[in-house]
mmCIF file of N, CA and C in Angstrom:
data_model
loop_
_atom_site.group_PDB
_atom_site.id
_atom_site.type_symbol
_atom_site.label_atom_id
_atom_site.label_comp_id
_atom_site.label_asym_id
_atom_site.label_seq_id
_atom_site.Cartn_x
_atom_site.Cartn_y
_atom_site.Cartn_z
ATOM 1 N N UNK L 1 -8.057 -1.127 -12.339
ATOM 2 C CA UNK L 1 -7.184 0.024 -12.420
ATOM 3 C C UNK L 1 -5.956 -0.234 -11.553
ATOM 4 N N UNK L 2 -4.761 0.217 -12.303
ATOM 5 C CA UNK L 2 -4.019 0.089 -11.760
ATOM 6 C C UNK L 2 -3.207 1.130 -11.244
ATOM 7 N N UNK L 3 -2.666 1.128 -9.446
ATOM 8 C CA UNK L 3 -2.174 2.154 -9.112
ATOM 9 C C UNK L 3 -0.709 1.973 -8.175
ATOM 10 N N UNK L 4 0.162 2.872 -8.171
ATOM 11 C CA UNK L 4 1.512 2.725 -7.463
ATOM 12 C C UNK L 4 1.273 3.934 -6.358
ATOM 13 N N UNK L 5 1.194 3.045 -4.714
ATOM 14 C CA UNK L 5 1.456 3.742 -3.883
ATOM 15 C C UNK L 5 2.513 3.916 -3.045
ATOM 16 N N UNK L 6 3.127 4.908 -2.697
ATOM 17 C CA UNK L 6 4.421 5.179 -1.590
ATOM 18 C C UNK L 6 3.411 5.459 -0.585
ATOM 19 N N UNK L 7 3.966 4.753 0.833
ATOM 20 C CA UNK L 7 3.714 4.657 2.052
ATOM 21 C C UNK L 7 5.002 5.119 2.640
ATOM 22 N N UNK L 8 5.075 6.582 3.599
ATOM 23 C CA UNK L 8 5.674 6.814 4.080
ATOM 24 C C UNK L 8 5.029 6.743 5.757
ATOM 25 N N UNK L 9 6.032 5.954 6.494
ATOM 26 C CA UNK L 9 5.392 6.015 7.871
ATOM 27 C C UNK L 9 6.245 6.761 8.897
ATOM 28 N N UNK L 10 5.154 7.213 9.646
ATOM 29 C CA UNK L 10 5.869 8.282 10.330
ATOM 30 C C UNK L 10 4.907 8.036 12.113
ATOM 31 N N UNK L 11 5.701 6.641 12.165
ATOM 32 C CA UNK L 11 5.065 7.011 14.066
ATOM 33 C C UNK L 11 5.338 7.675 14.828
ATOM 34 N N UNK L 12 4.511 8.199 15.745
ATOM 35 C CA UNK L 12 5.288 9.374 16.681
ATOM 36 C C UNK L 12 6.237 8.773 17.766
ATOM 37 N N UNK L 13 7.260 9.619 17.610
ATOM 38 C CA UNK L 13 8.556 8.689 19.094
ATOM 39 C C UNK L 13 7.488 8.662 20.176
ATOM 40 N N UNK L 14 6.834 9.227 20.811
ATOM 41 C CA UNK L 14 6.430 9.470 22.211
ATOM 42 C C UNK L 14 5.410 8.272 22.202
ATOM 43 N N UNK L 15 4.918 7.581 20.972
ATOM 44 C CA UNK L 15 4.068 6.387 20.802
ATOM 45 C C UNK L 15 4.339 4.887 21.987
ATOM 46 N N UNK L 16 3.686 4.906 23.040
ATOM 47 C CA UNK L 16 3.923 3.861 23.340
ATOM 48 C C UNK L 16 4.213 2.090 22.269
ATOM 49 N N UNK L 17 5.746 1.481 23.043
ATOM 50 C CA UNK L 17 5.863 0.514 22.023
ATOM 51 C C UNK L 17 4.600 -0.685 22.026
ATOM 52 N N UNK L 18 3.855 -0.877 23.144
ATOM 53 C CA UNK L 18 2.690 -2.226 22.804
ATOM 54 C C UNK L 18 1.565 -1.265 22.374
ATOM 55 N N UNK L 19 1.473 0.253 22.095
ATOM 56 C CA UNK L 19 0.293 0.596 21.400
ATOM 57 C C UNK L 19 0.883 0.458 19.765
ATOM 58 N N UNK L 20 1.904 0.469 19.401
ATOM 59 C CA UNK L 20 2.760 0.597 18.133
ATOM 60 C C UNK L 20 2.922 -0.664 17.553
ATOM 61 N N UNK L 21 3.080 -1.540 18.519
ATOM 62 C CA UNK L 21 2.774 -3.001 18.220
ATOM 63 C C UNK L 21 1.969 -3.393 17.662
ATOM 64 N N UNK L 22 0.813 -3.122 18.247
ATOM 65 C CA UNK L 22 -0.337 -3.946 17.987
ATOM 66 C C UNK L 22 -0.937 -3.081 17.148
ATOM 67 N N UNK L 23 -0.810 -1.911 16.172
ATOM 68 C CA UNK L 23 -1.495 -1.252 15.498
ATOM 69 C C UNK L 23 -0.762 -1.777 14.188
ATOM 70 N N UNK L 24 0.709 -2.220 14.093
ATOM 71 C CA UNK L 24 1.572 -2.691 12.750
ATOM 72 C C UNK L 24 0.579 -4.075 13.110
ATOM 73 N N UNK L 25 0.608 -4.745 13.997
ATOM 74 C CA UNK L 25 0.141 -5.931 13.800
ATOM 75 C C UNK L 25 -1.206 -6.132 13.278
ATOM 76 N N UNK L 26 -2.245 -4.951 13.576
ATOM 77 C CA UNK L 26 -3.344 -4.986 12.725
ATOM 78 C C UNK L 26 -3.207 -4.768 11.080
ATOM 79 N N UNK L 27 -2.118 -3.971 11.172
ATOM 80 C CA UNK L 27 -1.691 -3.497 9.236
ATOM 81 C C UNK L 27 -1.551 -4.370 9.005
ATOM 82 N N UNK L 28 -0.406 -5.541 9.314
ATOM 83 C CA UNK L 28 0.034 -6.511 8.644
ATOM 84 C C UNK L 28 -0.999 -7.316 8.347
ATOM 85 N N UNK L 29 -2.006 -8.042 9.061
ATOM 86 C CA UNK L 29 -3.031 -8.795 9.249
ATOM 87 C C UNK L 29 -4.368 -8.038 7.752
ATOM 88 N N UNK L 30 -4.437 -6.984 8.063
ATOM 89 C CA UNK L 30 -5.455 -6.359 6.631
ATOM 90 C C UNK L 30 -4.862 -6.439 5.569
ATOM 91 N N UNK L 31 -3.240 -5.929 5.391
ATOM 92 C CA UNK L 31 -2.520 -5.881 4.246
ATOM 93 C C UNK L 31 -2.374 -7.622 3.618
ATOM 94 N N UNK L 32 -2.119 -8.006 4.562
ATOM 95 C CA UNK L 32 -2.052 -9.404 3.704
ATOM 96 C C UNK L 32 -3.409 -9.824 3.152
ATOM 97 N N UNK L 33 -4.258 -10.259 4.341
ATOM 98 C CA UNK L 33 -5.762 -10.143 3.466
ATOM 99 C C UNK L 33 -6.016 -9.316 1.904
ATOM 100 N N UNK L 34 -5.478 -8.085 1.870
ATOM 101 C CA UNK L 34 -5.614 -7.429 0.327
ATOM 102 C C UNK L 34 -5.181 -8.487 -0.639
ATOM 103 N N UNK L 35 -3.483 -8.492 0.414
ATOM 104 C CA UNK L 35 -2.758 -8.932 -0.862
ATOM 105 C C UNK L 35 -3.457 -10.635 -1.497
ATOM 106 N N UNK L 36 -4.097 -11.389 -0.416
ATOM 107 C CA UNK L 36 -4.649 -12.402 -1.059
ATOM 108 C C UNK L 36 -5.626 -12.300 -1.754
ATOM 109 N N UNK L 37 -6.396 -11.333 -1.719
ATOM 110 C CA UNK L 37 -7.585 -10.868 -2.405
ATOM 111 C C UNK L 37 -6.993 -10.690 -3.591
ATOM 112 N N UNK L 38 -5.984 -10.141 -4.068
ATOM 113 C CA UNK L 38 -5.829 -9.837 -5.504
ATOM 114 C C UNK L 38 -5.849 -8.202 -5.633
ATOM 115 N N UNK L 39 -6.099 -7.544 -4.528
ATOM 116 C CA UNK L 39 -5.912 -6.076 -4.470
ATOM 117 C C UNK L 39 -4.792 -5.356 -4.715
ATOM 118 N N UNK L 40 -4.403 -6.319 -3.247
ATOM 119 C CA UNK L 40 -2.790 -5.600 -3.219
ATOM 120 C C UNK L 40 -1.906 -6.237 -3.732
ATOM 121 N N UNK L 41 -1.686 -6.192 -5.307
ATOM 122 C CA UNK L 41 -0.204 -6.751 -6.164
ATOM 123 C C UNK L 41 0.811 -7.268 -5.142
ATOM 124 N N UNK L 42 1.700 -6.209 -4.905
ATOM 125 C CA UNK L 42 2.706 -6.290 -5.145
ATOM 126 C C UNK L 42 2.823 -5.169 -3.777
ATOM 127 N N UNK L 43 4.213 -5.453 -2.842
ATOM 128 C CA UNK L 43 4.655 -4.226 -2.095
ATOM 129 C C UNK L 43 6.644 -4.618 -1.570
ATOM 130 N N UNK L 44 6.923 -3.601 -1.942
ATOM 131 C CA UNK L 44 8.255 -3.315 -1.767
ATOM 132 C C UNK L 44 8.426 -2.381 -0.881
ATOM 133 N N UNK L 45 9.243 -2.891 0.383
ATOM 134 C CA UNK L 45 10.451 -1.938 1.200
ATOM 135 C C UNK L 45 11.074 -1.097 0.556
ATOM 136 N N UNK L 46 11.650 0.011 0.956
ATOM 137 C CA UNK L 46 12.670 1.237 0.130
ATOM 138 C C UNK L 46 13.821 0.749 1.323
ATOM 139 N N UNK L 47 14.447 0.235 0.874
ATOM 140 C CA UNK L 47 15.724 0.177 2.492
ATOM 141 C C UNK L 47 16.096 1.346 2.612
ATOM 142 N N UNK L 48 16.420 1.476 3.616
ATOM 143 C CA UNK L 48 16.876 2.345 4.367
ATOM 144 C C UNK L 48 15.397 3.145 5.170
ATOM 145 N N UNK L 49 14.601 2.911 4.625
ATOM 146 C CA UNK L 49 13.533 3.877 5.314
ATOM 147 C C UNK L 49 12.053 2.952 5.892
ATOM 148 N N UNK L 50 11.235 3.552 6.453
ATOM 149 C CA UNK L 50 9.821 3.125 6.669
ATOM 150 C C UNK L 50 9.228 3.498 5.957
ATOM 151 N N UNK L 51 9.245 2.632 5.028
ATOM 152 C CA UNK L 51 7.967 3.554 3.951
ATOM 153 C C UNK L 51 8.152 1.914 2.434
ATOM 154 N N UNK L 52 7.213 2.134 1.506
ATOM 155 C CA UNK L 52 7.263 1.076 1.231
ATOM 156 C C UNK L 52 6.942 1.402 -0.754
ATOM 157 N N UNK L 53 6.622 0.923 -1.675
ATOM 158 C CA UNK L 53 5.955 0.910 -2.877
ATOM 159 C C UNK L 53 5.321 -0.411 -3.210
ATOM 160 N N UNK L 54 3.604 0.369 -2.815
ATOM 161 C CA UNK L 54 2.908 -1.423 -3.565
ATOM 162 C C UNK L 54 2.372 -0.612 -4.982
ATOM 163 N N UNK L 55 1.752 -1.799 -5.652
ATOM 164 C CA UNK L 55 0.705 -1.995 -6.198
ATOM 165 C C UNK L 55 -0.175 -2.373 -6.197
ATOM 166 N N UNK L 56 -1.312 -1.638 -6.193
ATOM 167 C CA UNK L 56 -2.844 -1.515 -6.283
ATOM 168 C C UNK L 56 -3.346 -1.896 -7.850
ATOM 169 N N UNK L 57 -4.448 -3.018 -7.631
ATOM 170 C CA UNK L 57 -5.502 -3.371 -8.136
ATOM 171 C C UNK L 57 -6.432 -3.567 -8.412
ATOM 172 N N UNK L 58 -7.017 -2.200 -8.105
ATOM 173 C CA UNK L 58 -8.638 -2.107 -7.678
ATOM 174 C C UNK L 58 -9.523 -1.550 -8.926
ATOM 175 N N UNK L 59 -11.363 -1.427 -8.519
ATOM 176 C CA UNK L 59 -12.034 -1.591 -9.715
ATOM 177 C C UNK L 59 -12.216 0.577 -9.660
ATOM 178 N N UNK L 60 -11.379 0.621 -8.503
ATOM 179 C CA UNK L 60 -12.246 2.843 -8.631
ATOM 180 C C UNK L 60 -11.078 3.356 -7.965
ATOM 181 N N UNK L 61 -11.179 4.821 -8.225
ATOM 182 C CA UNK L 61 -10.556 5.797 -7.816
ATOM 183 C C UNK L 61 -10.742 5.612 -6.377
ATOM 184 N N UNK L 62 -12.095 5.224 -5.779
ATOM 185 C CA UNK L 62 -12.757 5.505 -4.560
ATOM 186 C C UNK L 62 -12.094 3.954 -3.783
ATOM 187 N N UNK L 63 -12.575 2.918 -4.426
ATOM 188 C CA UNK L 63 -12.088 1.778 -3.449
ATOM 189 C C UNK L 63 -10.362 1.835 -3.649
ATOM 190 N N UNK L 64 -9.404 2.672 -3.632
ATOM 191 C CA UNK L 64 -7.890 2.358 -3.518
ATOM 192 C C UNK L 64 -8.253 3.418 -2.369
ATOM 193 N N UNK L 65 -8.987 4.814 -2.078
ATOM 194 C CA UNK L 65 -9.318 5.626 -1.459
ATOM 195 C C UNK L 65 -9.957 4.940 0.153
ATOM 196 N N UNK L 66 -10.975 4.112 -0.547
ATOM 197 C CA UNK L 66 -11.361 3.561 1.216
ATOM 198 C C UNK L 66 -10.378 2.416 1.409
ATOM 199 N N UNK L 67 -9.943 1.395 0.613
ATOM 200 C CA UNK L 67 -8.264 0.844 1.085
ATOM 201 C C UNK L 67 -7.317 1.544 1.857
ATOM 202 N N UNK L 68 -6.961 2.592 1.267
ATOM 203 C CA UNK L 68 -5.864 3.408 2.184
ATOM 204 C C UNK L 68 -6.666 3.542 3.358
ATOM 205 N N UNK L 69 -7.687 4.086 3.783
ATOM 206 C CA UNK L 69 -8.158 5.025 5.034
ATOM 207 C C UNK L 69 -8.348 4.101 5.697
ATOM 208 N N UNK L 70 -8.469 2.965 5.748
ATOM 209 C CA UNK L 70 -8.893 1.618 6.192
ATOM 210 C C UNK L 70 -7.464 1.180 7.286
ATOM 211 N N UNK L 71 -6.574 1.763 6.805
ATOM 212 C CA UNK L 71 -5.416 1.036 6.857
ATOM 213 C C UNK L 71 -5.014 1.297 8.321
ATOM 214 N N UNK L 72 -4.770 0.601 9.773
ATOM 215 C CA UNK L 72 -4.305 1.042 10.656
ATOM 216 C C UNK L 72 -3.633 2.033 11.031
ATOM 217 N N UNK L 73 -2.393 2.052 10.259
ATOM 218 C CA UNK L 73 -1.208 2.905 9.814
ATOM 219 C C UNK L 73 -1.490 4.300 9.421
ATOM 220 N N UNK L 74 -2.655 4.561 8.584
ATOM 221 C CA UNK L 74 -3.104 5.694 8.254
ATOM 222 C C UNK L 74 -2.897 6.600 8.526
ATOM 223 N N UNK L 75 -3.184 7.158 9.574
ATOM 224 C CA UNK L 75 -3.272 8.246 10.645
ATOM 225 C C UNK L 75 -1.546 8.417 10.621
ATOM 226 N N UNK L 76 -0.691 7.585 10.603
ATOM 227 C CA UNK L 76 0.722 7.962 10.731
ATOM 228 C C UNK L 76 1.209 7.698 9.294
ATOM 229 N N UNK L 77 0.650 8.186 8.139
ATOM 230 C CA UNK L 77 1.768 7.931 6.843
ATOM 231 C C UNK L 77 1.697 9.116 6.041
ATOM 232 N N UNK L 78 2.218 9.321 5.320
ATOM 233 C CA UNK L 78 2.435 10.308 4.305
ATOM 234 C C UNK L 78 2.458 9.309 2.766
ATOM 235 N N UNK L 79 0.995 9.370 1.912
ATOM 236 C CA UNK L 79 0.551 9.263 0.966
ATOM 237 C C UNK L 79 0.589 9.268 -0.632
ATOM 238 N N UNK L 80 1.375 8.915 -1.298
ATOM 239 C CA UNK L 80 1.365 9.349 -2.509
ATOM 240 C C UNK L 80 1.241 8.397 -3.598
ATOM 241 N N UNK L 81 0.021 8.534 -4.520
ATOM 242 C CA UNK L 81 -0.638 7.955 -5.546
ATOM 243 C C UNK L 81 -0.537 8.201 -6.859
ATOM 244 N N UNK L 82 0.386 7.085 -7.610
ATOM 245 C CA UNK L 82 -0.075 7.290 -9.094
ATOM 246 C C UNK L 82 -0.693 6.628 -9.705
ATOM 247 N N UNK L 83 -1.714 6.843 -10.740
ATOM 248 C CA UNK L 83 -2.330 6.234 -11.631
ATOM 249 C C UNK L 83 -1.221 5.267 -12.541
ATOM 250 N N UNK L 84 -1.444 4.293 -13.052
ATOM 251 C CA UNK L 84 -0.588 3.139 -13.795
ATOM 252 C C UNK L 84 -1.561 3.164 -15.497
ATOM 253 N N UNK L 85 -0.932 2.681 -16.349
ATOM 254 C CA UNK L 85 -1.175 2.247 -17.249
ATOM 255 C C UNK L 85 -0.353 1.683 -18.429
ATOM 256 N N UNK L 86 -0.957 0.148 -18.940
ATOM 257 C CA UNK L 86 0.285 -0.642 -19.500
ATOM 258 C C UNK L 86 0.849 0.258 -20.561
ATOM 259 N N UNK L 87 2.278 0.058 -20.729
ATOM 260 C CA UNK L 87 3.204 0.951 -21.960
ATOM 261 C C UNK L 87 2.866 0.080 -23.097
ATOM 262 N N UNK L 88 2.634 0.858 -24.262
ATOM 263 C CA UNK L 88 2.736 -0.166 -25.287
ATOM 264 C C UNK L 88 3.739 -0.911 -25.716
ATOM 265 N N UNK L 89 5.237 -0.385 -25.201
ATOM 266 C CA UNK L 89 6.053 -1.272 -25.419
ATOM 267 C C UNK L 89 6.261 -2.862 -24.538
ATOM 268 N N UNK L 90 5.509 -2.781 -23.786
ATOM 269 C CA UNK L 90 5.464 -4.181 -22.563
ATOM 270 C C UNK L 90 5.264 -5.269 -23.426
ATOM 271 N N UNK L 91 6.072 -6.253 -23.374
ATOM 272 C CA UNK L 91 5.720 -7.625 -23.555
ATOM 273 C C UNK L 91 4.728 -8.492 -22.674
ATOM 274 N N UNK L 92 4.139 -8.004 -21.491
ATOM 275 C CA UNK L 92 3.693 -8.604 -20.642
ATOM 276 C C UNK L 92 2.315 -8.218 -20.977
ATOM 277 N N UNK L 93 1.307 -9.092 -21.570
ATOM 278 C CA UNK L 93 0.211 -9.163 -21.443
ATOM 279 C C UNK L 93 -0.839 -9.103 -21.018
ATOM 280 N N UNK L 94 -0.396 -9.507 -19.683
ATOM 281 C CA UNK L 94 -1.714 -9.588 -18.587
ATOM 282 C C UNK L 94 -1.544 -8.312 -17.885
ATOM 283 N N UNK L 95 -0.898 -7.400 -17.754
ATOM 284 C CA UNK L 95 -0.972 -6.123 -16.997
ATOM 285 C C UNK L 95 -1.653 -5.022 -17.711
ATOM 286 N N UNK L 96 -2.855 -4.773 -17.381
ATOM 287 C CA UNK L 96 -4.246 -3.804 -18.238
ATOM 288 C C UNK L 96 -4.142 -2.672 -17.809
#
């Protein structure tokens, strides 16, 4: 299943910077792991902001669900999930 998430992050100013550090540095470290797994497609920056658009490749509603909560970052983002499905007009084959 395929899904498009916006990650909006929202650390708190008063956040110490080596507790802020090392909590992106745990994201980065899981997020890539996804992304080699084959989970996490695809993820795009929005410039100008903290916040991002991946794609999700997972087999449930529930595992994109314990993915997100998993996520260091969690606790500081603002969430939003759509369901995907290929257009029939796509030339691209391999996207189910």
């Amino acid at each position: 299943m395929l899904f498009q998430v916006r990650m909006d992050v929202k650390i708190p100013s008063d956040m110490p910077a080596d507790v802020a550090n090392e909590i992106k540095a745990r994201e980065k470290a899981y997020s890539q792991d996804l992304q080699r797994s084959g989970k996490w497609r695809h993820i795009w920056r929005l410039v100008g902001e903290y916040a991002n658009f991946s794609i999700f490749d997972v087999e449930s509603n529930a595992e994109l669900h314990d993915i997100l909560t998993a996520l260091p970052l969690f606790p500081y983002m603002e969430i939003s999930v759509t369901p995907l499905c290929r257009h029939p007009s796509s030339i691209r084959e391999n996207d189910i």
